[in-house]
Short mmCIF file of C-alpha atoms and ligand atoms in Angstrom, two decimals:
data_model
loop_
_atom_site.label_atom_id
_atom_site.label_comp_id
_atom_site.label_asym_id
_atom_site.label_seq_id
_atom_site.Cartn_x
_atom_site.Cartn_y
_atom_site.Cartn_z
CA UNK A 600 0.07 0.04 -0.23
CA UNK A 601 1.33 3.63 -1.00
CA UNK A 602 2.18 5.63 2.15
CA UNK A 603 1.16 9.07 1.48
CA UNK A 604 2.74 12.23 2.97
CA UNK A 605 0.76 14.37 5.54
CA UNK A 606 0.23 18.15 5.53
CA UNK A 607 2.82 19.81 7.69
CA UNK A 608 0.27 22.02 9.59
CA UNK A 609 -3.25 22.93 9.95
CA UNK A 610 -3.02 26.02 8.16
CA UNK A 611 -1.67 24.44 5.01
CA UNK A 612 -4.30 21.86 5.16
CA UNK A 613 -6.79 24.68 5.00
CA UNK A 614 -5.18 26.42 2.28
CA UNK A 615 -4.77 23.52 0.03
CA UNK A 616 -8.51 22.41 0.64
CA UNK A 617 -9.67 25.76 0.11
CA UNK A 618 -7.56 26.14 -3.07
CA UNK A 619 -9.17 23.13 -4.24
CA UNK A 620 -12.73 24.54 -3.59
CA UNK A 621 -12.07 28.05 -4.79
CA UNK A 622 -11.81 27.89 -8.26
CA UNK A 623 -13.37 29.06 -11.65
CA UNK A 624 -16.59 27.86 -9.90
CA UNK A 625 -16.50 30.88 -7.76
CA UNK A 626 -15.38 33.64 -9.93
CA UNK A 627 -16.59 32.60 -13.34
CA UNK A 628 -19.53 30.12 -12.63
CA UNK A 629 -21.26 31.33 -9.60
CA UNK A 630 -21.79 35.17 -10.87
CA UNK A 631 -23.54 33.97 -13.84
CA UNK A 632 -25.43 31.65 -12.33
CA UNK A 633 -26.67 34.23 -9.84
CA UNK A 634 -27.28 36.57 -12.82
CA UNK A 635 -29.49 33.99 -14.51
CA UNK A 636 -31.28 33.00 -11.40
CA UNK A 637 -32.55 36.11 -9.92
CA UNK A 638 -29.94 37.60 -7.86
CA UNK A 639 -30.47 37.74 -4.16
CA UNK A 640 -33.01 35.09 -4.06
CA UNK A 641 -30.49 32.51 -5.50
CA UNK A 642 -27.78 33.67 -2.86
CA UNK A 643 -30.24 33.11 -0.08
CA UNK A 644 -31.12 29.47 -1.25
CA UNK A 645 -27.37 28.69 -1.96
CA UNK A 646 -26.33 29.68 1.55
CA UNK A 647 -28.92 27.20 3.02
CA UNK A 648 -27.63 24.62 0.60
CA UNK A 649 -23.85 25.09 1.52
CA UNK A 650 -24.80 24.49 5.28
CA UNK A 651 -27.29 21.90 5.01
CA UNK A 652 -25.84 19.78 2.33
CA UNK A 653 -22.37 20.88 1.33
CA UNK A 654 -20.96 21.11 4.81
CA UNK A 655 -22.14 17.54 5.92
CA UNK A 656 -20.93 15.95 2.57
CA UNK A 657 -17.45 17.82 2.83
CA UNK A 658 -17.03 16.38 6.31
CA UNK A 659 -17.92 12.87 5.21
CA UNK A 660 -15.15 12.95 2.59
CA UNK A 661 -12.59 14.28 4.99
CA UNK A 662 -13.79 11.38 7.57
CA UNK A 663 -13.57 8.58 4.75
CA UNK A 664 -10.01 9.85 3.59
CA UNK A 665 -8.59 10.40 7.07
CA UNK A 666 -9.92 7.05 8.55
CA UNK A 667 -8.27 5.04 5.84
CA UNK A 668 -5.30 7.26 4.82
CA UNK A 669 -5.80 6.44 1.04
CA UNK A 670 -7.45 7.83 -2.15
CA UNK A 671 -11.24 7.45 -2.98
CA UNK A 672 -10.97 4.01 -4.65
CA UNK A 673 -9.11 2.02 -1.85
CA UNK A 674 -10.94 4.21 0.95
CA UNK A 675 -14.51 3.10 -0.08
CA UNK A 676 -13.31 -0.62 -0.65
CA UNK A 677 -11.57 -0.77 2.90
CA UNK A 678 -14.63 0.66 4.61
CA UNK A 679 -17.45 -0.88 2.23
CA UNK A 680 -16.17 -3.53 0.38
CA UNK A 681 -15.83 -4.22 -3.22
CA UNK A 682 -19.14 -2.90 -4.25
CA UNK A 683 -18.61 0.44 -2.93
CA UNK A 684 -15.30 0.80 -4.91
CA UNK A 685 -17.48 1.85 -7.30
CA UNK A 686 -18.23 5.10 -5.81
CA UNK A 687 -14.43 5.54 -5.67
CA UNK A 688 -14.37 4.93 -9.57
CA UNK A 689 -17.15 7.40 -9.97
CA UNK A 690 -14.98 10.13 -8.40
CA UNK A 691 -12.07 9.25 -10.76
CA UNK A 692 -14.27 9.23 -13.86
CA UNK A 693 -15.94 12.56 -12.67
CA UNK A 694 -12.77 14.29 -11.97
CA UNK A 695 -11.25 13.20 -15.48
CA UNK A 696 -14.11 14.56 -17.28
CA UNK A 697 -14.27 17.59 -15.36
CA UNK A 698 -10.61 18.05 -16.26
CA UNK A 699 -11.51 17.76 -19.80
CA UNK A 700 -13.55 21.29 -19.89
CA UNK A 701 -11.99 22.96 -16.81
CA UNK A 702 -8.56 22.85 -18.10
CA UNK A 703 -9.87 24.59 -21.52
CA UNK A 704 -11.46 27.39 -19.29
CA UNK A 705 -8.18 27.52 -17.40
CA UNK A 706 -6.52 28.08 -20.60
CA UNK A 707 -9.02 30.82 -21.71
CA UNK A 708 -8.04 32.84 -18.40
CA UNK A 709 -4.25 32.63 -19.27
CA UNK A 710 -4.94 34.02 -22.68
CA UNK A 711 -7.02 36.66 -21.37
CA UNK A 712 -4.32 37.41 -18.82
CA UNK A 713 -1.76 37.61 -21.64
CA UNK A 714 -3.77 39.89 -23.87
CA UNK A 715 -4.44 42.27 -20.96
CA UNK A 716 -0.92 42.36 -20.09
CA UNK A 717 -0.01 43.25 -23.74
CA UNK A 718 -2.89 45.68 -23.94
CA UNK A 719 -4.50 43.90 -26.96
CA UNK A 720 -7.75 43.84 -24.72
CA UNK A 721 -7.95 47.44 -24.88
CA UNK A 722 -8.36 47.41 -28.93
CA UNK A 723 -11.93 46.74 -28.69
CA UNK A 724 -14.85 48.87 -27.37
CA UNK A 725 -18.49 47.55 -27.97
CA UNK A 726 -20.31 44.68 -26.53
CA UNK A 727 -20.26 43.17 -30.08
CA UNK A 728 -16.73 43.55 -30.64
CA UNK A 729 -15.86 41.54 -27.22
CA UNK A 730 -18.34 38.98 -28.06
CA UNK A 731 -16.43 38.61 -31.59
CA UNK A 732 -13.01 38.59 -29.97
CA UNK A 733 -14.04 35.86 -27.21
CA UNK A 734 -16.05 33.68 -29.89
CA UNK A 735 -13.04 34.08 -32.36
CA UNK A 736 -10.47 32.99 -29.58
CA UNK A 737 -12.53 29.73 -28.29
CA UNK A 738 -12.99 28.57 -31.85
CA UNK A 739 -9.43 29.14 -32.79
CA UNK A 740 -7.74 25.64 -33.70
CA UNK A 741 -4.53 26.07 -31.66
CA UNK A 742 -4.27 29.06 -29.62
CA UNK A 743 -6.57 27.81 -26.75
CA UNK A 744 -5.01 24.53 -26.69
CA UNK A 745 -1.49 26.11 -26.53
CA UNK A 746 -2.70 27.80 -23.40
CA UNK A 747 -4.32 24.74 -22.01
CA UNK A 748 -1.09 22.95 -22.47
CA UNK A 749 0.92 25.70 -20.60
CA UNK A 750 -1.55 25.46 -17.77
CA UNK A 751 -1.14 21.73 -17.53
CA UNK A 752 2.68 21.84 -17.70
CA UNK A 753 2.68 24.01 -14.67
CA UNK A 754 0.45 21.79 -12.89
CA UNK A 755 2.75 18.84 -13.89
CA UNK A 756 5.62 20.49 -12.10
CA UNK A 757 3.78 21.05 -8.90
CA UNK A 758 2.15 17.68 -8.80
CA UNK A 759 5.56 16.03 -9.43
CA UNK A 760 6.92 17.68 -6.35
CA UNK A 761 4.31 16.13 -3.99
CA UNK A 762 2.13 17.30 -1.19
CA UNK A 763 4.40 19.30 1.09
CA UNK A 764 6.96 20.49 -1.43
CA UNK A 765 4.30 20.86 -4.37
CA UNK A 766 0.65 21.30 -3.41
CA UNK A 767 1.30 23.04 0.12
CA UNK A 768 3.88 25.38 -0.95
CA UNK A 769 2.03 26.64 -3.98
CA UNK A 770 -1.19 26.97 -1.94
CA UNK A 771 0.62 28.91 0.76
CA UNK A 772 1.94 31.45 -1.55
CA UNK A 773 -1.01 31.77 -3.92
CA UNK A 774 -3.90 31.89 -1.69
CA UNK A 775 -2.87 35.05 0.32
CA UNK A 776 -2.32 36.85 -3.13
CA UNK A 777 -5.77 35.71 -4.06
CA UNK A 778 -7.56 37.13 -1.39
CA UNK A 779 -5.65 40.59 -1.50
CA UNK A 780 -6.28 40.63 -5.17
CA UNK A 781 -10.09 39.70 -4.61
CA UNK A 782 -10.40 42.65 -2.06
CA UNK A 783 -8.83 45.19 -4.14
CA UNK A 784 -11.05 44.34 -7.04
CA UNK A 785 -14.13 44.48 -4.87
CA UNK A 786 -13.18 47.79 -3.48
CA UNK A 787 -12.57 49.13 -7.06
CA UNK A 788 -15.98 47.86 -8.14
CA UNK A 789 -17.84 49.24 -5.26
CA UNK A 790 -16.33 52.55 -5.97
CA UNK A 791 -18.06 52.89 -9.51
CA UNK A 792 -21.13 55.05 -10.03
CA UNK A 793 -24.20 53.20 -9.83
CA UNK A 794 -22.73 50.26 -8.11
CA UNK A 795 -25.45 50.17 -5.61
CA UNK A 796 -28.07 48.96 -7.95
CA UNK A 797 -25.71 45.64 -8.42
CA UNK A 798 -25.14 45.29 -4.76
CA UNK A 799 -29.09 45.39 -4.35
CA UNK A 800 -29.45 42.93 -7.05
CA UNK A 801 -27.18 40.41 -5.61
CA UNK A 802 -27.75 40.73 -1.87
CA UNK A 803 -31.48 41.70 -1.49
CA UNK A 804 -33.57 38.52 -1.97
CA UNK A 805 -36.75 38.81 -3.46
CA UNK A 806 -38.15 35.59 -2.28
CA UNK A 807 -41.01 35.60 -4.82
CA UNK A 808 -38.29 34.55 -7.24
CA UNK A 809 -37.23 31.37 -5.52
CA UNK A 810 -38.67 28.57 -7.92
CA UNK A 811 -37.64 25.00 -8.08
CA UNK A 812 -35.03 25.48 -10.88
CA UNK A 813 -33.35 27.95 -8.56
CA UNK A 814 -33.17 25.58 -5.75
CA UNK A 815 -31.76 22.92 -8.08
CA UNK A 816 -29.20 25.19 -9.59
CA UNK A 817 -28.14 26.52 -6.13
CA UNK A 818 -27.71 22.91 -4.73
CA UNK A 819 -25.63 22.03 -7.90
CA UNK A 820 -23.57 25.06 -7.71
CA UNK A 821 -22.89 24.26 -3.90
CA UNK A 822 -21.58 21.05 -4.82
CA UNK A 823 -19.28 22.15 -7.88
CA UNK A 824 -18.01 24.99 -5.84
CA UNK A 825 -17.07 23.12 -2.65
CA UNK A 826 -15.48 20.42 -4.86
CA UNK A 827 -17.52 17.61 -3.21
CA UNK A 828 -18.87 14.39 -4.53
CA UNK A 829 -15.77 13.59 -6.59
CA UNK A 830 -12.98 12.16 -4.07
CA UNK A 831 -10.75 15.24 -3.94
CA UNK A 832 -11.44 15.90 -0.52
CA UNK A 833 -11.20 12.19 0.26
CA UNK A 834 -7.43 12.46 -0.58
CA UNK A 835 -7.18 15.54 1.27
CA UNK A 836 -8.53 14.16 4.23
CA UNK A 837 -5.99 11.31 3.85
CA UNK A 838 -3.25 14.11 4.13
CA UNK A 839 -4.80 15.48 7.29
CA UNK A 840 -2.79 14.50 10.42
CA UNK A 841 -4.68 12.95 12.93
CA UNK A 842 -4.75 15.97 15.26
CA UNK A 843 -6.47 18.20 12.84
CA UNK A 844 -10.15 18.88 13.84
CA UNK A 845 -12.18 17.88 10.66
CA UNK A 846 -15.31 19.71 11.30
CA UNK A 847 -13.21 22.97 11.92
CA UNK A 848 -11.31 22.44 8.76
CA UNK A 849 -14.73 21.67 6.59
CA UNK A 850 -16.02 24.79 8.15
CA UNK A 851 -13.08 26.89 7.46
CA UNK A 852 -12.86 25.66 3.83
CA UNK A 853 -16.62 26.18 3.10
CA UNK A 854 -16.57 29.54 5.06
CA UNK A 855 -13.64 30.56 2.63
CA UNK A 856 -15.24 29.36 -0.48
CA UNK A 857 -18.50 30.87 0.35
CA UNK A 858 -16.92 34.20 1.25
CA UNK A 859 -14.99 34.18 -2.23
CA UNK A 860 -18.14 33.70 -3.95
CA UNK A 861 -19.62 36.47 -2.37
CA UNK A 862 -16.72 39.01 -2.79
CA UNK A 863 -16.84 37.72 -6.60
CA UNK A 864 -20.48 38.95 -6.83
CA UNK A 865 -19.47 42.17 -5.18
CA UNK A 866 -16.98 42.65 -8.00
CA UNK A 867 -19.10 41.73 -10.82
CA UNK A 868 -22.47 42.99 -10.02
CA UNK A 869 -21.73 46.70 -9.19
CA UNK A 870 -19.37 46.65 -12.42
CA UNK A 871 -22.34 45.51 -14.69
CA UNK A 872 -24.94 47.95 -12.83
CA UNK A 873 -22.45 50.68 -13.41
CA UNK A 874 -22.54 50.50 -17.02
CA UNK A 875 -26.03 49.57 -17.39
CA UNK A 876 -25.84 45.93 -18.76
CA UNK A 877 -27.63 43.00 -17.55
CA UNK A 878 -25.56 40.33 -15.63
CA UNK A 879 -27.30 37.64 -17.57
CA UNK A 880 -24.97 36.91 -20.31
CA UNK A 881 -24.14 33.40 -19.14
CA UNK A 882 -20.82 31.75 -19.20
CA UNK A 883 -19.49 34.71 -21.28
CA UNK A 884 -20.05 37.14 -18.45
CA UNK A 885 -16.41 37.59 -17.09
CA UNK A 886 -14.89 37.03 -20.71
CA UNK A 887 -17.18 39.34 -22.75
CA UNK A 888 -19.04 41.73 -20.42
CA UNK A 889 -16.21 42.49 -17.85
CA UNK A 890 -13.55 43.26 -20.39
CA UNK A 891 -15.78 45.95 -22.01
CA UNK A 892 -16.34 47.54 -18.35
CA UNK A 893 -12.64 47.53 -17.48
CA UNK A 894 -12.03 49.26 -20.61
CA UNK A 895 -14.08 52.23 -19.56
CA UNK A 896 -11.95 52.70 -16.53
CA UNK A 897 -8.71 54.56 -16.04
CA UNK A 898 -5.51 51.89 -16.29
CA UNK A 899 -7.98 49.89 -17.82
CA UNK A 900 -5.41 46.98 -18.62
CA UNK A 901 -3.98 47.21 -15.15
CA UNK A 902 -7.54 46.03 -13.90
CA UNK A 903 -8.06 43.72 -16.47
CA UNK A 904 -4.38 42.20 -15.86
CA UNK A 905 -5.09 41.85 -12.06
CA UNK A 906 -8.46 40.23 -12.70
CA UNK A 907 -7.58 37.66 -15.09
CA UNK A 908 -4.73 37.03 -12.81
CA UNK A 909 -6.98 36.23 -10.16
CA UNK A 910 -8.98 33.97 -12.35
CA UNK A 911 -5.72 32.32 -13.46
CA UNK A 912 -4.89 31.65 -9.63
CA UNK A 913 -8.38 30.30 -8.95
CA UNK A 914 -8.11 28.01 -11.65
CA UNK A 915 -4.67 26.61 -11.07
CA UNK A 916 -5.13 25.69 -7.22
CA UNK A 917 -8.36 23.71 -8.40
CA UNK A 918 -6.61 22.15 -11.55
CA UNK A 919 -3.89 20.99 -9.16
CA UNK A 920 -6.20 19.02 -6.94
CA UNK A 921 -8.01 17.46 -9.89
CA UNK A 922 -4.59 16.52 -11.05
CA UNK A 923 -3.75 15.28 -7.92
CA UNK A 924 -6.84 12.87 -7.75
CA UNK A 925 -5.90 10.93 -11.04
CA UNK A 926 -2.29 10.87 -10.01
CA UNK A 927 -2.88 9.33 -6.56
CA UNK A 928 -5.30 6.78 -8.23
CA UNK A 929 -2.74 5.56 -10.38
CA UNK A 930 0.00 5.39 -7.78
CA UNK A 931 -2.19 3.42 -5.38
CA UNK A 932 -3.76 1.22 -8.52
CA UNK A 933 -0.59 0.17 -10.46
CA UNK A 934 2.10 0.78 -7.56
CA UNK A 935 3.95 3.18 -9.77
CA UNK A 936 5.89 6.32 -8.43
CA UNK A 937 4.39 9.66 -8.33
CA UNK A 938 6.67 11.08 -11.34
CA UNK A 939 5.44 8.57 -13.79
CA UNK A 940 1.80 8.79 -12.64
CA UNK A 941 1.92 12.55 -13.20
CA UNK A 942 3.37 12.00 -16.79
CA UNK A 943 0.45 9.51 -17.41
CA UNK A 944 -2.29 12.06 -16.16
CA UNK A 945 -0.76 15.18 -17.88
CA UNK A 946 -0.44 13.61 -21.12
CA UNK A 947 -3.99 11.98 -21.24
CA UNK A 948 -5.65 15.07 -19.61
CA UNK A 949 -3.98 17.23 -22.33
CA UNK A 950 -5.22 14.86 -24.96
CA UNK A 951 -8.74 15.26 -23.56
CA UNK A 952 -8.80 19.03 -22.95
CA UNK A 953 -7.34 19.45 -26.71
CA UNK A 954 -10.37 17.58 -28.07
CA UNK A 955 -12.71 19.29 -25.96
CA UNK A 956 -11.28 22.63 -27.11
CA UNK A 957 -11.49 21.66 -30.59
CA UNK A 958 -15.09 20.82 -30.20
CA UNK A 959 -15.71 24.47 -29.54
CA UNK A 960 -14.48 25.38 -33.14
CA UNK A 961 -13.54 22.80 -36.07
CA UNK A 962 -15.20 20.06 -34.68
CA UNK A 963 -18.16 21.81 -33.51
CA UNK A 964 -20.28 19.93 -36.02
CA UNK A 965 -19.70 16.59 -34.10
CA UNK A 966 -22.48 16.40 -31.59
CA UNK A 967 -23.89 14.00 -29.11
CA UNK A 968 -27.46 14.46 -27.64
CA UNK A 969 -27.16 17.97 -29.32
CA UNK A 970 -24.13 18.98 -27.42
CA UNK A 971 -20.44 19.34 -28.31
CA UNK A 972 -17.83 17.42 -26.20
CA UNK A 973 -16.89 20.61 -24.12
CA UNK A 974 -20.85 21.00 -23.18
CA UNK A 975 -21.15 17.32 -22.92
CA UNK A 976 -18.64 16.99 -20.12
CA UNK A 977 -19.81 20.02 -18.32
CA UNK A 978 -23.44 18.98 -18.45
CA UNK A 979 -22.61 15.12 -17.76
CA UNK A 980 -20.64 15.99 -14.63
CA UNK A 981 -22.53 18.83 -13.27
CA UNK A 982 -25.91 17.00 -13.79
CA UNK A 983 -25.13 13.49 -13.23
CA UNK A 984 -21.94 12.09 -11.86
CA UNK A 985 -21.16 14.84 -9.44
CA UNK A 986 -24.70 14.50 -7.71
CA UNK A 987 -24.55 10.73 -8.06
CA UNK A 988 -21.24 11.03 -6.21
CA UNK A 989 -22.63 13.33 -3.47
CA UNK A 990 -25.65 11.04 -2.98
CA UNK A 991 -23.87 7.88 -2.73
CA UNK A 992 -21.33 9.77 -0.32
CA UNK A 993 -23.97 10.73 1.98
CA UNK A 994 -25.77 7.25 1.69
CA UNK A 995 -22.35 5.62 2.48
CA UNK A 996 -21.61 7.55 5.69
CA UNK A 997 -25.14 7.51 6.81
CA UNK A 998 -26.04 4.10 6.20
CA UNK A 999 -22.93 1.87 5.74
CA UNK A 1000 -19.90 3.15 7.54
CA UNK A 1001 -19.77 2.34 11.08
CA UNK A 1002 -21.34 5.06 13.13
CA UNK A 1003 -18.75 4.59 15.89
CA UNK A 1004 -15.89 5.22 13.38
CA UNK A 1005 -17.69 8.33 12.09
CA UNK A 1006 -17.89 9.75 15.61
CA UNK A 1007 -14.43 8.73 16.41
CA UNK A 1008 -13.14 10.50 13.44
CA UNK A 1009 -15.06 13.46 14.11
CA UNK A 1010 -14.21 14.00 17.88
CA UNK A 1011 -10.64 13.08 17.18
CA UNK A 1012 -11.13 9.70 19.40
CA UNK A 1013 -13.31 11.64 21.79
CA UNK A 1014 -10.76 14.37 22.79
CA UNK A 1015 -12.66 16.96 21.14
CA UNK A 1016 -16.29 16.08 21.74
CA UNK A 1017 -18.89 17.09 19.22
CA UNK A 1018 -22.56 17.62 20.31
CA UNK A 1019 -24.03 18.24 16.96
CA UNK A 1020 -23.13 15.02 15.41
CA UNK A 1021 -26.64 13.72 15.70
CA UNK A 1022 -27.96 16.77 13.43
CA UNK A 1023 -25.02 15.96 10.86
CA UNK A 1024 -25.88 12.32 10.76
CA UNK A 1025 -29.55 13.07 10.29
CA UNK A 1026 -28.88 15.09 7.42
CA UNK A 1027 -26.44 12.51 5.98
CA UNK A 1028 -28.84 9.87 6.43
CA UNK A 1029 -32.17 11.31 4.95
CA UNK A 1030 -32.11 14.93 4.11
CA UNK A 1031 -28.76 14.99 1.84
CA UNK A 1032 -29.59 11.63 -0.19
CA UNK A 1033 -33.43 12.93 -0.62
CA UNK A 1034 -32.61 16.32 -2.07
CA UNK A 1035 -29.64 15.05 -4.16
CA UNK A 1036 -31.76 12.47 -5.50
CA UNK A 1037 -34.40 15.00 -6.72
CA UNK A 1038 -31.65 16.96 -8.27
CA UNK A 1039 -30.24 14.05 -10.01
CA UNK A 1040 -33.73 13.26 -11.64
CA UNK A 1041 -34.14 16.55 -12.76
CA UNK A 1042 -30.21 16.66 -14.16
CA UNK A 1043 -31.51 13.44 -16.14
CA UNK A 1044 -34.18 15.57 -17.43
CA UNK A 1045 -37.05 13.58 -16.03
CA UNK A 1046 -39.02 16.68 -15.14
N1 LIG B 2507 -14.71 23.72 -6.94
C1 LIG B 2507 -14.06 23.91 -7.96
C2 LIG B 2507 -14.55 25.44 -8.41
O1 LIG B 2507 -15.12 26.06 -7.82
C3 LIG B 2507 -14.30 23.15 -9.21
C4 LIG B 2507 -14.24 21.69 -8.93
C5 LIG B 2507 -15.36 20.92 -8.78
C6 LIG B 2507 -13.02 20.90 -8.41
N2 LIG B 2507 -14.89 19.61 -8.30
C7 LIG B 2507 -13.38 19.68 -8.00
C8 LIG B 2507 -11.57 21.21 -8.24
C9 LIG B 2507 -12.67 18.71 -7.60
C10 LIG B 2507 -11.08 20.45 -8.02
C11 LIG B 2507 -11.40 19.16 -7.58
O2 LIG B 2507 -13.92 26.05 -9.33
#
């Protein structure tokens, strides 16, 4: 059995896990989903989803990881037998598929950072021009692939260095920089004229706007944003020393993830309201609408550069985690060393991401269920395998795993008693599986 390294201290554990959770999901996906789903009402449901569903599932993944000390596949096998190993495989498949499109978007952030620094982004002005720029870029046959590979190469170097020298070191440097940039950007947005409109749209819940779709989208976004349901947090649980308090770590990580999403909203909505555009442009919001807004500010390219730097940092700390999941799987399964496993993961993911990138342009005509590969990967993971993983994780911990082991892990062998465990257990046993099941059916398009 492969013996894994452990995080060297509690703060690093929080930074690495928060780096995994905080990603493009917070800055790119969250604002556009809020924009499309009624603003404050969505935020309200989202916060409830994080506390009621996200947090218990995150705690579960940490418990499964730390109690076994291994990655998702052997961890579920150890605790639940061969059948439950499939849940581990679901994680591996999901993270591989997520990487297929996530790396492509990560590549876009690198491209936009580059054209902000060179000033090329300032050469356009109207909404239509920014739309064209984005469309031309993502459909270009080689540019996005080039940037994707640069991103993969950077991840490759980090993952090869291992847990303490790679993941931990990079997260400890990047996460603080990330927070500083995030706050500077939010202050800048809040100082724009008419910013209050956007703040109101985002923070003032109009409860009449809560619809079943809003609830489903909010829970789905909570899963994606916290990185739960696909084994990444199982392996990070395995890296946590026995002295770490798993509840506290899970609370800190979800708190950071949520606060980043909220601050990202405070960057984007005041900016859109200040120029009077609707924040409903979907996935193109940060690539089309924001550059147009930046271009109207003094020092426009400076703002654009630091914003895309922010996105790049968000992306890299998450892709690192996804890369790590695949690498650990190969190390454990085939008993190979980290360095070889990393090569294998980098090359295969590079290939998958390149195909996904081409599916946006020259291969756009090849469709399955009416979607190109890129959209299919996004749709299939967000609506099917992620909820499935989350649902099975909560069922596993609520019904299959020994209750005494769960309590022992959560209370650090009784040293740090936990009074709320009954509520967490109740959520995992009944509430989480039921709600996620409904979402799952909806994802399958059944209603
Ligand atoms: N949470 C990440 C984000 O918000 C995306 C993500 C989902 C992820 N599952 C993951 C990242 C697993 C790393 C590992 O962008």
